Every structure is written in C-alpha cells, then in structure tokens.
Short mmCIF file of C-alpha atoms in Angstrom, two decimals:
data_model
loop_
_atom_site.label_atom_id
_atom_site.label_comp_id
_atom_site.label_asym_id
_atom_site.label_seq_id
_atom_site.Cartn_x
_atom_site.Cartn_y
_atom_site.Cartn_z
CA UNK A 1 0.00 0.00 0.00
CA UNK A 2 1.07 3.39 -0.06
CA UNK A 3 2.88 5.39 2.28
CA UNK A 4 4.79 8.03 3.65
CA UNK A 5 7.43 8.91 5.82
CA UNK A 6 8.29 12.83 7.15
CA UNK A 7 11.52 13.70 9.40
CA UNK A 8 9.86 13.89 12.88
CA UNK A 9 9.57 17.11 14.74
CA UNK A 10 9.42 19.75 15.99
CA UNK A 11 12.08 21.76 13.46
CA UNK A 12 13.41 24.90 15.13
CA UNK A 13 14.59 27.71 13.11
CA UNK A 14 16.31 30.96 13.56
CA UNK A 15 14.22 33.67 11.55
CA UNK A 16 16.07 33.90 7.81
CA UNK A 17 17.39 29.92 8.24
CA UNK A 18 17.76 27.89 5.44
CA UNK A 19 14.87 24.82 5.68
CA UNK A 20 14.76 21.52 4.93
CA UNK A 21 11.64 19.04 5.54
CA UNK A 22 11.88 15.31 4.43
CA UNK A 23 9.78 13.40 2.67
CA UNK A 24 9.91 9.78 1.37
CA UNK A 25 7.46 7.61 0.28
CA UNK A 26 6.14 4.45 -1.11
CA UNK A 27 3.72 3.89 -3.60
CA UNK A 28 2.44 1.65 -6.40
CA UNK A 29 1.99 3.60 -10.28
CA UNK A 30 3.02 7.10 -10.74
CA UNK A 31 1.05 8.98 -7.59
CA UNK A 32 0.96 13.00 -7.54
CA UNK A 33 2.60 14.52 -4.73
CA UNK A 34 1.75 17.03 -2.40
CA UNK A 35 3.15 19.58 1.08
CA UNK A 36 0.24 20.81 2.73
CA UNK A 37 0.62 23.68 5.46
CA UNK A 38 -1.88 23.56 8.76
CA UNK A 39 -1.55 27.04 10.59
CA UNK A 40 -2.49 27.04 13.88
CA UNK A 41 -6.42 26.97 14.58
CA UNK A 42 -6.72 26.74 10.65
CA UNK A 43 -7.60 23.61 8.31
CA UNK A 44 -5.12 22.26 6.00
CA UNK A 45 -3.92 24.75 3.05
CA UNK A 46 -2.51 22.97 -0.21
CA UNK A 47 0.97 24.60 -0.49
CA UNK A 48 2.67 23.43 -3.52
CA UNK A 49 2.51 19.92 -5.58
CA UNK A 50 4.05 18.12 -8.42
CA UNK A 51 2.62 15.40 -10.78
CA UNK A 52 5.60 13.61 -12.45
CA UNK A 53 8.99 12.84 -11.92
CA UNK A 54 11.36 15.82 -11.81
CA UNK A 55 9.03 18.33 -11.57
CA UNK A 56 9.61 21.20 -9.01
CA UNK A 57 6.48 22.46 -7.56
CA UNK A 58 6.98 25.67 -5.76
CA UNK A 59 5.20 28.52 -3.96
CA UNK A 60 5.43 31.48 -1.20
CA UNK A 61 9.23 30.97 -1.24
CA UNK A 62 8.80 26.80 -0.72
CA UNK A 63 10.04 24.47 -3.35
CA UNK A 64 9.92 20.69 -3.75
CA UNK A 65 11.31 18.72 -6.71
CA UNK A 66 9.63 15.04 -7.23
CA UNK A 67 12.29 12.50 -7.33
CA UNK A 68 11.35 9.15 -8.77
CA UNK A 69 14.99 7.59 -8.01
CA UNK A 70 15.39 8.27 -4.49
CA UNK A 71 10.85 7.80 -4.10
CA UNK A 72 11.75 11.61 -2.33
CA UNK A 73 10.09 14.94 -2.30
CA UNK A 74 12.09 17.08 0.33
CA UNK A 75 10.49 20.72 0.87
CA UNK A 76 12.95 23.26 1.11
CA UNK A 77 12.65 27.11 1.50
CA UNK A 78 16.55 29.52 1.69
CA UNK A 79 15.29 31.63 3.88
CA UNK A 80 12.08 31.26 6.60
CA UNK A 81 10.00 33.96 8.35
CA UNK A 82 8.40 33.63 11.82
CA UNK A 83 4.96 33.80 10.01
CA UNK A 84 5.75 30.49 8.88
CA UNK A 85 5.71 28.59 11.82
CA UNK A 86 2.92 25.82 10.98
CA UNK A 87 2.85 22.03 10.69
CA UNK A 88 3.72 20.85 6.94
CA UNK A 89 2.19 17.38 5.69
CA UNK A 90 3.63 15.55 2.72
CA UNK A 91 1.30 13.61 0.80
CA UNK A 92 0.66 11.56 -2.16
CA UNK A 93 -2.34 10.42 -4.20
CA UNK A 94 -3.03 8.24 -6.94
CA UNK A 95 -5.61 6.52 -8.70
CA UNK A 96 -8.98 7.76 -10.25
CA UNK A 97 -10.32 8.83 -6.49
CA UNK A 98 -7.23 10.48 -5.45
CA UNK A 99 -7.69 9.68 -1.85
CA UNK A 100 -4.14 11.20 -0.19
CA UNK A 101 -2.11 9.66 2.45
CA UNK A 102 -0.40 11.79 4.52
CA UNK A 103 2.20 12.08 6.19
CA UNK A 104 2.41 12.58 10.46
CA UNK A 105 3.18 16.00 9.72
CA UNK A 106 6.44 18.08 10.78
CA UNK A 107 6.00 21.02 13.08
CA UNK A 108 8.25 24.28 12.28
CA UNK A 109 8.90 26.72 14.64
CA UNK A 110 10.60 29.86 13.24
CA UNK A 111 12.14 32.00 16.42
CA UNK A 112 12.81 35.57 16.19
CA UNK B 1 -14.81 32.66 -3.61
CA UNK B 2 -16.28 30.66 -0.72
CA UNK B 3 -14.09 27.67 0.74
CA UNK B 4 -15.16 24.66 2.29
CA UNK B 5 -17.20 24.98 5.31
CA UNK B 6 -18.04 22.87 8.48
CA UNK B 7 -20.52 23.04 11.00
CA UNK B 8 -20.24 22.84 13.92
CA UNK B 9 -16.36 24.27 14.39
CA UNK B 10 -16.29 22.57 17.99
CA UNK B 11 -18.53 20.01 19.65
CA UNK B 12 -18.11 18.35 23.22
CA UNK B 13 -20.21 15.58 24.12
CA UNK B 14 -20.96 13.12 26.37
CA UNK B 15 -20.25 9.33 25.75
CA UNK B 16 -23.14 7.46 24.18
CA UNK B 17 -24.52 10.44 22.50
CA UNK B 18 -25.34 10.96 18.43
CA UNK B 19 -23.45 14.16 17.19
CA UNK B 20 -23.93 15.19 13.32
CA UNK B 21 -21.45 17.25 11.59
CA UNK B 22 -22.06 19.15 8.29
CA UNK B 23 -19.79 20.43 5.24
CA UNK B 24 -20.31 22.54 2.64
CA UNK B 25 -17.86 22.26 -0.24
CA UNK B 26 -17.03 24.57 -2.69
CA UNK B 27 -20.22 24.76 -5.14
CA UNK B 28 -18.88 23.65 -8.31
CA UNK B 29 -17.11 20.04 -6.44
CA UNK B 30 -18.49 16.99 -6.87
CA UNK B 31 -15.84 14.96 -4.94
CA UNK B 32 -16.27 15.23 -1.21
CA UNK B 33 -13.99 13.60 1.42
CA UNK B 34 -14.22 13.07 5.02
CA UNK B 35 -11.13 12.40 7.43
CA UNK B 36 -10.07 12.26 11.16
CA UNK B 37 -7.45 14.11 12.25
CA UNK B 38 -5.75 12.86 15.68
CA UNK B 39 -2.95 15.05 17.54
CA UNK B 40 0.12 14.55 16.57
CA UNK B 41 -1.04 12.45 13.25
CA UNK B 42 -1.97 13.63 9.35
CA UNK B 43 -5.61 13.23 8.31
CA UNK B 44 -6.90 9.56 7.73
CA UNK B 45 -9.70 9.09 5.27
CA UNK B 46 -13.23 7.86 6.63
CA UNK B 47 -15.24 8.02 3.18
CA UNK B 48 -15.28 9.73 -0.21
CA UNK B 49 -18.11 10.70 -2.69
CA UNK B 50 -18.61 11.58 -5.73
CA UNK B 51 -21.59 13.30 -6.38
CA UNK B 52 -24.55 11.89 -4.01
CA UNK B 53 -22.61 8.50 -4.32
CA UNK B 54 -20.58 7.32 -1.39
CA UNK B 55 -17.97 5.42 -3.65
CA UNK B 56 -15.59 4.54 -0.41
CA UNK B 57 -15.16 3.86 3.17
CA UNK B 58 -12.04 3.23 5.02
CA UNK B 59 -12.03 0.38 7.45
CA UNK B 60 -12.16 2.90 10.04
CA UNK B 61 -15.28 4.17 9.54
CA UNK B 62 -17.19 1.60 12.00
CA UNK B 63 -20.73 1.30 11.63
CA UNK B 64 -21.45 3.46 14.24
CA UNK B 65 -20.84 5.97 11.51
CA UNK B 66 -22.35 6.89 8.79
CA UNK B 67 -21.89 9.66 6.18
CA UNK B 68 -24.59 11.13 3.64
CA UNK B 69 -24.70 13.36 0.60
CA UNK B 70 -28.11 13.52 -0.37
CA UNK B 71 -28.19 16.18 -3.17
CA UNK B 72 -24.34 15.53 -4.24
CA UNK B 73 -24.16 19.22 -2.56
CA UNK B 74 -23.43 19.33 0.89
CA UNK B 75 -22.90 16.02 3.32
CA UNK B 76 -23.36 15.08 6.70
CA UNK B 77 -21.15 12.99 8.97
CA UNK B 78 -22.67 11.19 11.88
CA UNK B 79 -21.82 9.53 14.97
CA UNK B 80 -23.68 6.67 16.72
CA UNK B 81 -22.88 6.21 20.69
CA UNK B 82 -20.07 8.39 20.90
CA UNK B 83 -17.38 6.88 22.72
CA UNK B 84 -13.68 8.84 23.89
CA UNK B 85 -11.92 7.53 21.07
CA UNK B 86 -14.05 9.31 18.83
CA UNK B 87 -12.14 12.65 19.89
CA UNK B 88 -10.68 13.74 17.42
CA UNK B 89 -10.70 16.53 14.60
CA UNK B 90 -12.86 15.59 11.55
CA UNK B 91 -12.03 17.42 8.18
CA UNK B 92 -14.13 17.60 5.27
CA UNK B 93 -12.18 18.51 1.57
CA UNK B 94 -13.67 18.79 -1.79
CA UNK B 95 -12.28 18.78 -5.32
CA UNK B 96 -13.37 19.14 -8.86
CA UNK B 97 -13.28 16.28 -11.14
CA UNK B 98 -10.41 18.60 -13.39
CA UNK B 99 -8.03 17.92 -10.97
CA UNK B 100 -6.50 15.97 -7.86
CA UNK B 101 -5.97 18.92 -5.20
CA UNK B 102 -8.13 18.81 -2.25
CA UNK B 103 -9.46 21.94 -0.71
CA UNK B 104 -10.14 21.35 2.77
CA UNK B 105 -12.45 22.68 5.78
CA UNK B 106 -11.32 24.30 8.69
CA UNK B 107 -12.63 20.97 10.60
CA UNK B 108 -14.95 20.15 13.27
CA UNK B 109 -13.68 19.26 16.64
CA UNK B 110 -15.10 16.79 18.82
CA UNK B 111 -14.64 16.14 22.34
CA UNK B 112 -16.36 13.09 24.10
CA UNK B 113 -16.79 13.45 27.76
#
C-alpha cells in the first residue's frame, strides 16, 4: 500500500534559516505529490505539488522537486520567516479517487 | 470565492450520544472527502463521494458511523454512541473532477466526555 514517511519534529529555526523538511514515500503507479501547510487553529492549506517525476512544484518561497529515483520529495525554503511557523504534511495520491495519504506532519517553529 | 465549510467548528459531548457534523464544499465540487485528524497524526480518510454516491469507506469508519450526501451538494457525517476515542478533529475537503488537489475545511472538533 502506499505510504509516507516525514523527518519527525518539531524543526526549530532561527528567523532567515535555510529549511529543509523530508519526505519519502512508497507507492504503487506514478502517484501526484503534495506539502500541505496547517496554521495554527486553521484547516489544511494545499501549499505546492508536483505530478511527475522531476518536476519542481513551488510557492510562497517553498520548493519541492519530485524524485522518482530516491521515491523523495524534500520541501525546502533559503530563507524562513516567523509567520511560517505551521505544521507541513507531505502527501501523495493516486488513482482515479485520489484519496491522499499523509504524512504525520512536521512542526516548524521559526524564532525571532 | 467561498471555501469549504463545516458546522459545527467545535462540539463536546458526552459518551453514548449521536453528534452530526455538516460540510459545505465549494459549489462547483463533486468529490467530497471526510477524514479524522488525531494530535500529533496527518488526516486519515473515513469516506469519499462523488456526487450523491458514497464510492468509499475506510475500514475505520465503524458502523457506528455513517456519512450522507443527499443532493451531491453538501454532506453530513454522523456519529452513533459516541465513545472517547471518537475525539478527534474531523475534516471535510472537496475537489473538482479537473483535478487531484483537495481543498479542505477548517474541521470540526469533537470532544467526548
């Protein structure tokens, strides 16, 4: 069945830090992958995706490539703000439903 | 441009009592997903539909619950004889057919006494 696996949290950052968040996972076909963003009190935002291998989705400074090889798709962003402090979920969904599995999600806290 | 909605945002309830949660998905969806959300864990899918039809349910979804759509517009989640490990946060997402991202709720959270 499919999976996947996220580096465990929580990830503490110094305002303007370089971030990494990692992402495997395991899956039959040729899923679409996803890093959803939960803000505190908030529901789950879609924050970038990518649908084929090598692809780089990116968005609000975030970036993700899709790496068939390695079954990754690490989200990185050079520099991070204290407004994005949130938990990110990596996800991946395939078939004609496209029911996503998620991730355990990765808590980021970005100090001053 | 109206989001997903839920109804109620919080509940708290005692054990062995029926709760009913509603969602409202964006107008022009026909897909419509329910999951639980537990702390510390990503959503896990209870049941999906596509239009009025309830196409699948996760192995979770015990049949002490039971999830409708009657119009194939907005869908209602119930709960039979609540029990504590019901707790939990329960998200609704919708999607259009045209593509495979999920728009999701702001969720409904229930607490069983």
């Amino acid at each position: 069945g499919n999976s996947v696996t996220q580096m465990e949290g929580p990830v503490t950052l110094s305002e303007e830090a370089f971030l990494t968040i990692n992402c495997t996972y395991t899956a039959t076909g040729y899923p679409s992958l996803f890093w959803y963003v939960q803000y505190p009190g908030e529901g789950l935002q879609l924050l970038l995706k990518a649908t084929k291998a090598d692809d780089k989705g990116s968005n609000k400074g975030f970036e993700a490539t899709y790496r068939k090889e390695t079954t990754s798709f690490h989200l990185e962003k050079g520099s991070v703000q204290v407004s994005d402090s949130a938990v990110y979920f990596c996800a991946l969904a395939s078939g004609g439903s496209y029911i996503p599995t998620f991730g355990r999600g990765t808590s980021l806290i970005v100090h001053p | 441009d109206t989001g997903v909605s839920q109804d109620p945002r919080h509940k708290i309830t005692k054990r062995g009592q029926n709760v009913t949660f509603r969602c409202d998905p964006i107008s022009e969806h026909n897909r419509l997903y329910w999951y639980r959300q537990t702390l510390g864990q990503g959503p896990e899918f209870l049941t999906y539909f596509q239009n009025e039809a309830q196409l699948e349910k996760s192995r979770l979804l015990s049949n002490r619950f039971s999830a409708e759509r009657p119009k194939g517009s907005f869908s209602t989640l119930e709960i039979q004889r609540t029990e504590q490990g019901d707790s939990a946060m329960y998200l609704c997402a919708s999607r259009p057919s045209s593509t495979d991202t999920q728009y999701f709720g702001p969720g409904t959270r229930l607490t069983v006494l």
